[in-house]
Short mmCIF file of C-alpha atoms in Angstrom, two decimals:
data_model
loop_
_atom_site.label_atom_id
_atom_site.label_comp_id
_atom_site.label_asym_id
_atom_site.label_seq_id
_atom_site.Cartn_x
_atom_site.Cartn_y
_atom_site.Cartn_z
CA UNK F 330 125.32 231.23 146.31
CA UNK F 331 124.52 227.54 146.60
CA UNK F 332 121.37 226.29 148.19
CA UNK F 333 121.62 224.14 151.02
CA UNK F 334 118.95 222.29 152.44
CA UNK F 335 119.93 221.47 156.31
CA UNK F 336 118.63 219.20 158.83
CA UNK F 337 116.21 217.08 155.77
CA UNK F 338 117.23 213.51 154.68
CA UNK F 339 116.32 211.97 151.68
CA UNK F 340 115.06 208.23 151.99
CA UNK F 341 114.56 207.04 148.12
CA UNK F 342 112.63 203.42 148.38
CA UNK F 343 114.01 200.57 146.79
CA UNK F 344 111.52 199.69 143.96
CA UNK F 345 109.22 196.16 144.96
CA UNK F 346 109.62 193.45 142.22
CA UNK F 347 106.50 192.22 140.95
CA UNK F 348 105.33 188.94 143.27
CA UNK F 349 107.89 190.29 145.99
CA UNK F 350 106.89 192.27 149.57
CA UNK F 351 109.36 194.82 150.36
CA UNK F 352 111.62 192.91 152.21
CA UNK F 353 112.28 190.80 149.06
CA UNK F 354 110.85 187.68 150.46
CA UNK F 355 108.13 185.87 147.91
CA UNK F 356 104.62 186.02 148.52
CA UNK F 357 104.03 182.29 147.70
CA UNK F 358 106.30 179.52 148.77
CA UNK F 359 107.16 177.62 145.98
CA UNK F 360 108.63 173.66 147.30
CA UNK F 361 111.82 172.93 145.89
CA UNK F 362 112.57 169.88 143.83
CA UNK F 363 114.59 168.52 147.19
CA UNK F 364 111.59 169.11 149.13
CA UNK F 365 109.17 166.99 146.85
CA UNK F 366 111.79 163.87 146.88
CA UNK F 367 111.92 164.02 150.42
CA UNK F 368 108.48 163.94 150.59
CA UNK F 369 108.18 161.25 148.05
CA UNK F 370 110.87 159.10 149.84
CA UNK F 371 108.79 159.51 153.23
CA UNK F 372 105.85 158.31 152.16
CA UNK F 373 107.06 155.01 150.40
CA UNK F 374 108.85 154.63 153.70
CA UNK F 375 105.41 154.88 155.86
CA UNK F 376 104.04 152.42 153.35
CA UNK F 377 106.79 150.16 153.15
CA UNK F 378 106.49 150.24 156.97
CA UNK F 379 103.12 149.59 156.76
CA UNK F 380 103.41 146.43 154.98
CA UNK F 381 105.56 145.10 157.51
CA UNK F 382 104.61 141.63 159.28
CA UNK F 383 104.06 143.35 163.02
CA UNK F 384 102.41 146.35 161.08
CA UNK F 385 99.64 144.02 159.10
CA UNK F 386 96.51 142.42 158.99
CA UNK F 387 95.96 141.45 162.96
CA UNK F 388 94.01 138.44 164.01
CA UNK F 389 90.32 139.13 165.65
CA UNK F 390 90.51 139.39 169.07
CA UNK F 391 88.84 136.56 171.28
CA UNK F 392 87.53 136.51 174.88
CA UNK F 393 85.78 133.69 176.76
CA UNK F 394 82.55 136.17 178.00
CA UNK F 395 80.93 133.05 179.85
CA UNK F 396 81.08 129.42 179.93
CA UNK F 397 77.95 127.77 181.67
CA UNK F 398 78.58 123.79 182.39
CA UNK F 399 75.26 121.86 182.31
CA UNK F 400 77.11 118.30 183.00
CA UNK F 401 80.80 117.04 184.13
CA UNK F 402 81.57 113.91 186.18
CA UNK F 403 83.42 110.57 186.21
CA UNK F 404 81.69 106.93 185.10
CA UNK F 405 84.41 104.51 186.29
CA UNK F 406 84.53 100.77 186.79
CA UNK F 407 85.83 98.84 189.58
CA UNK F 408 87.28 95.31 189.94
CA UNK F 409 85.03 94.03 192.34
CA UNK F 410 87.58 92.16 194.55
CA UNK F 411 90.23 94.90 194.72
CA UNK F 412 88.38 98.24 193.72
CA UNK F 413 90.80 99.01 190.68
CA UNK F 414 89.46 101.24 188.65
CA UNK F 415 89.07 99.44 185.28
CA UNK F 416 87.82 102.22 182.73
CA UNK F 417 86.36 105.24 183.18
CA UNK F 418 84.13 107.85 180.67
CA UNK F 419 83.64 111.85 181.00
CA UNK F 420 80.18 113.10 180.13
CA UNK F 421 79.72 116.73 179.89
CA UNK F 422 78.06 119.59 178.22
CA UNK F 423 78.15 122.92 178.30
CA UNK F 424 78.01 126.11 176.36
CA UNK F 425 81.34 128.70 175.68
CA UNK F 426 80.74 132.23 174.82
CA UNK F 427 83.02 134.52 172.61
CA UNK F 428 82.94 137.80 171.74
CA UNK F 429 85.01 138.65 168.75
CA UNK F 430 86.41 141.82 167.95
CA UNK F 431 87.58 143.01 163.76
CA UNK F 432 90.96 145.50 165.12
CA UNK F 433 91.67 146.10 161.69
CA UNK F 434 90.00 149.55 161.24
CA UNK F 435 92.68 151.15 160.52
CA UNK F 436 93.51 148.89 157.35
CA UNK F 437 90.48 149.06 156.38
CA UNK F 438 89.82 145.51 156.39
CA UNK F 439 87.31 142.79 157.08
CA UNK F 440 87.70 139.12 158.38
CA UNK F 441 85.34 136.37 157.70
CA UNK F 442 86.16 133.28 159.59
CA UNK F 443 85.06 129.80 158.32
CA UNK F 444 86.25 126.12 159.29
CA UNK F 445 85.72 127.01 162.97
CA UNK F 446 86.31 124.40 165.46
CA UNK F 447 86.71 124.99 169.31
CA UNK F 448 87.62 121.98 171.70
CA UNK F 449 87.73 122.32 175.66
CA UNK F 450 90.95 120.85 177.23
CA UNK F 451 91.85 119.56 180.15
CA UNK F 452 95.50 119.47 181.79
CA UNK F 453 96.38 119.33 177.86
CA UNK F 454 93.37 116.50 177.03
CA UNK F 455 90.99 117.25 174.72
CA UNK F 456 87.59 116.22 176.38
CA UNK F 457 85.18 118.23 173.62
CA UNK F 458 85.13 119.68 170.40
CA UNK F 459 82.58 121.52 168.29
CA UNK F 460 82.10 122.79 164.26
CA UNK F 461 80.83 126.53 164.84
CA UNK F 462 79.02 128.29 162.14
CA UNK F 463 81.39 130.75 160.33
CA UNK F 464 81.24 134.34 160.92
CA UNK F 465 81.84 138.27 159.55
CA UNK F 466 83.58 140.49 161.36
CA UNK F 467 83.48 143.98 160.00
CA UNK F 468 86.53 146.96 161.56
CA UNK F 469 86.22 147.66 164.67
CA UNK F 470 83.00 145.14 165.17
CA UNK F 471 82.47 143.30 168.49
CA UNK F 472 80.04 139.97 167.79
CA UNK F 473 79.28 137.64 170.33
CA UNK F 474 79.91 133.87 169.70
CA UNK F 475 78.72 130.55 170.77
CA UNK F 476 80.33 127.62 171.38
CA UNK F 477 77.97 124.47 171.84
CA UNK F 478 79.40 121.42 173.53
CA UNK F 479 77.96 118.16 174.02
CA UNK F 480 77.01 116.12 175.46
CA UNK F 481 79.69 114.00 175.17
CA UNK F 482 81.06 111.00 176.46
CA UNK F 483 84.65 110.26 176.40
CA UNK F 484 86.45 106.93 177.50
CA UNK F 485 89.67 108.23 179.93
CA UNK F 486 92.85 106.39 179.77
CA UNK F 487 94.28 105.31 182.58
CA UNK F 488 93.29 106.90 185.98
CA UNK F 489 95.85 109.94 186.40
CA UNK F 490 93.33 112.11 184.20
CA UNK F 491 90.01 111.00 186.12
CA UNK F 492 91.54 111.30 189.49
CA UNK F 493 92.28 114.77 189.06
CA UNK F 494 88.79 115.47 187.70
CA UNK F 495 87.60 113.94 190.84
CA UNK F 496 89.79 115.96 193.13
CA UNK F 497 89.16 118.92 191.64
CA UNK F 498 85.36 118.81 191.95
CA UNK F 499 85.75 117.87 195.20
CA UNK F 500 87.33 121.01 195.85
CA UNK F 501 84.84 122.69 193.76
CA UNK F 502 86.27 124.29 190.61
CA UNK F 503 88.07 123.23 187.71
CA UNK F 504 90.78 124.87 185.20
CA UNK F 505 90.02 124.53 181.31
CA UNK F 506 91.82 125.58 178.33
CA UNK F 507 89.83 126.77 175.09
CA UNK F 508 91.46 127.03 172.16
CA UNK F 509 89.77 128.10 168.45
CA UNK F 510 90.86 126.49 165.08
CA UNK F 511 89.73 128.41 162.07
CA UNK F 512 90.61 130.05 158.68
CA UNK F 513 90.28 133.55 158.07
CA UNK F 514 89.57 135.17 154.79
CA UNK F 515 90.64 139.02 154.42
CA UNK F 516 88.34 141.24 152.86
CA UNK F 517 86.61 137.89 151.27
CA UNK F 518 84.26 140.01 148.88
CA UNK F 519 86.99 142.31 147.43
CA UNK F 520 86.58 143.60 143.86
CA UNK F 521 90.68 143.42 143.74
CA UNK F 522 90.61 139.78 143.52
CA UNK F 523 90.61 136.71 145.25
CA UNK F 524 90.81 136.95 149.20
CA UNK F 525 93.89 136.61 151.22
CA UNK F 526 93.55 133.20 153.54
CA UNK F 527 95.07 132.96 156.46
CA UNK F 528 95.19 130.14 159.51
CA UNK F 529 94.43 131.50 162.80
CA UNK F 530 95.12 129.84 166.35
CA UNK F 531 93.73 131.16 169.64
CA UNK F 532 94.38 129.60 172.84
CA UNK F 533 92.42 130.65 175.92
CA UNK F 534 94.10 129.55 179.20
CA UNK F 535 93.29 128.84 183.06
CA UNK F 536 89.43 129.24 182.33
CA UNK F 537 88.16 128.54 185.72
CA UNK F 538 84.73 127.02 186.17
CA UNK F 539 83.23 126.84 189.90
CA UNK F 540 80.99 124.04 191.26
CA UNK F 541 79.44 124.99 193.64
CA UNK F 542 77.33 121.19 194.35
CA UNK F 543 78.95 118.11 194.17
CA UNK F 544 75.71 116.28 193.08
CA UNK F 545 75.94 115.75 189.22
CA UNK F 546 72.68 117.79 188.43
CA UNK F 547 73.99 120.76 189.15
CA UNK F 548 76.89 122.54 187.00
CA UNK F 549 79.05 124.88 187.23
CA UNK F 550 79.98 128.57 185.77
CA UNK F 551 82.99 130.72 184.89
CA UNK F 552 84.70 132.56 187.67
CA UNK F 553 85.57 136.27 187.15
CA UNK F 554 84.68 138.32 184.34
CA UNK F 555 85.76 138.20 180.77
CA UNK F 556 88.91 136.49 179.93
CA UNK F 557 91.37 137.73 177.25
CA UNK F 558 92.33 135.00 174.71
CA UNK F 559 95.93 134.69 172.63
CA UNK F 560 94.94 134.58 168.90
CA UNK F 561 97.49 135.03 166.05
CA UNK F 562 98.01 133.94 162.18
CA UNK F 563 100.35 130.87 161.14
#
């Protein structure tokens, strides 16, 4: 009689390859050659991207924290006969505060600005200018600087420029412009060789300065808080 074994099944395992779980998958991912040029090809892209104009060194950013005016009036002369005014001169001084912020953190970079010169304008007239000491701006570093001006005294041409002066003390504040000549060095004590130069222009606009006296002794300050300058390389 044959033996018959009823109502048992026989499971026989498939034997594990060495470096394999049982469901044949590897334990360790190993990156195929595809994978490691893609990679390669994304990261020259990022860097190439990188290197990009909008995506390079940016230029410190400038605001005008205070501006205190010590002096500003009109000098003019008069024909005696028929009260034309003849000539007239500006005197003013005052004192222009930056702060200057390095946004280059993320380059890793430093700035260090030299052959600074800031001049005050008036309805496009440049009525001072000042040499300021150069200065290091390290990422991500917020300095404060000043701006010294005067006093000065400027002859006016013609009368268009000192009749607006006039009328706008009279109605007690006056709109300036700023604006910041300099050359900026990137990264200036580098061991990779000599420093990148760069020429940087930053206007500050509609800088408005109360006065709150119309007698000559007193001055004037900035109205409103901070204002945000526009700085870039050329």
């Amino acid at each position: 009689m044959e033996d018959h074994q009823v109502g048992k099944t026989v499971n026989k395992k498939k034997p594990c390859l060495q470096g394999s779980t049982p469901t044949g998958k590897t334990s360790e991912h190993q990156m195929k050659p595809e994978e490691i040029l893609f990679g390669l090809i994304l990261f020259i892209l990022i860097v190439s991207i990188l290197k990009l104009p909008e995506f390079g060194t940016r230029p410190p950013e400038f605001k005008v924290d205070q501006v205190v005016v010590f002096q500003f009036n009109i000098r003019s002369s008069h024909l005696d006969t028929l009260s034309i005014v003849t000539s007239s001169h500006l005197d003013s001084k005052s004192i222009v505060t930056f702060s200057v912020k390095n946004p280059n953190s993320y380059r890793r970079e430093n700035i260090y600005c030299e052959d600074v010169m800031a001049s005050v304008l008036y309805k496009d007239v440049n009525i001072s200018s000042v040499r300021i000491e150069p200065f290091f701006t390290y990422q991500d570093q917020r300095i404060s600087v000043p701006a010294i001006m005067g006093p000065t005294s400027m002859f006016i041409q013609g009368s268009n420029i000192a009749d607006a002066i006039v009328a706008d003390l009279s109605s007690g504040a006056v709109n300036f412009t700023v604006i910041v000549n300099a050359t900026a060095k990137i990264n200036p004590w580098s061991i990779e060789g000599e420093a990148e130069r760069k020429q940087m222009t930053v206007s500050c606009k509609d800088i408005k300065v109360v006065f709150p006296f119309t007698d000559e002794e007193f001055g004037g300050t900035m109205f409103g808080g901070p204002s945000k300058c526009n700085a870039k390389f050329i």
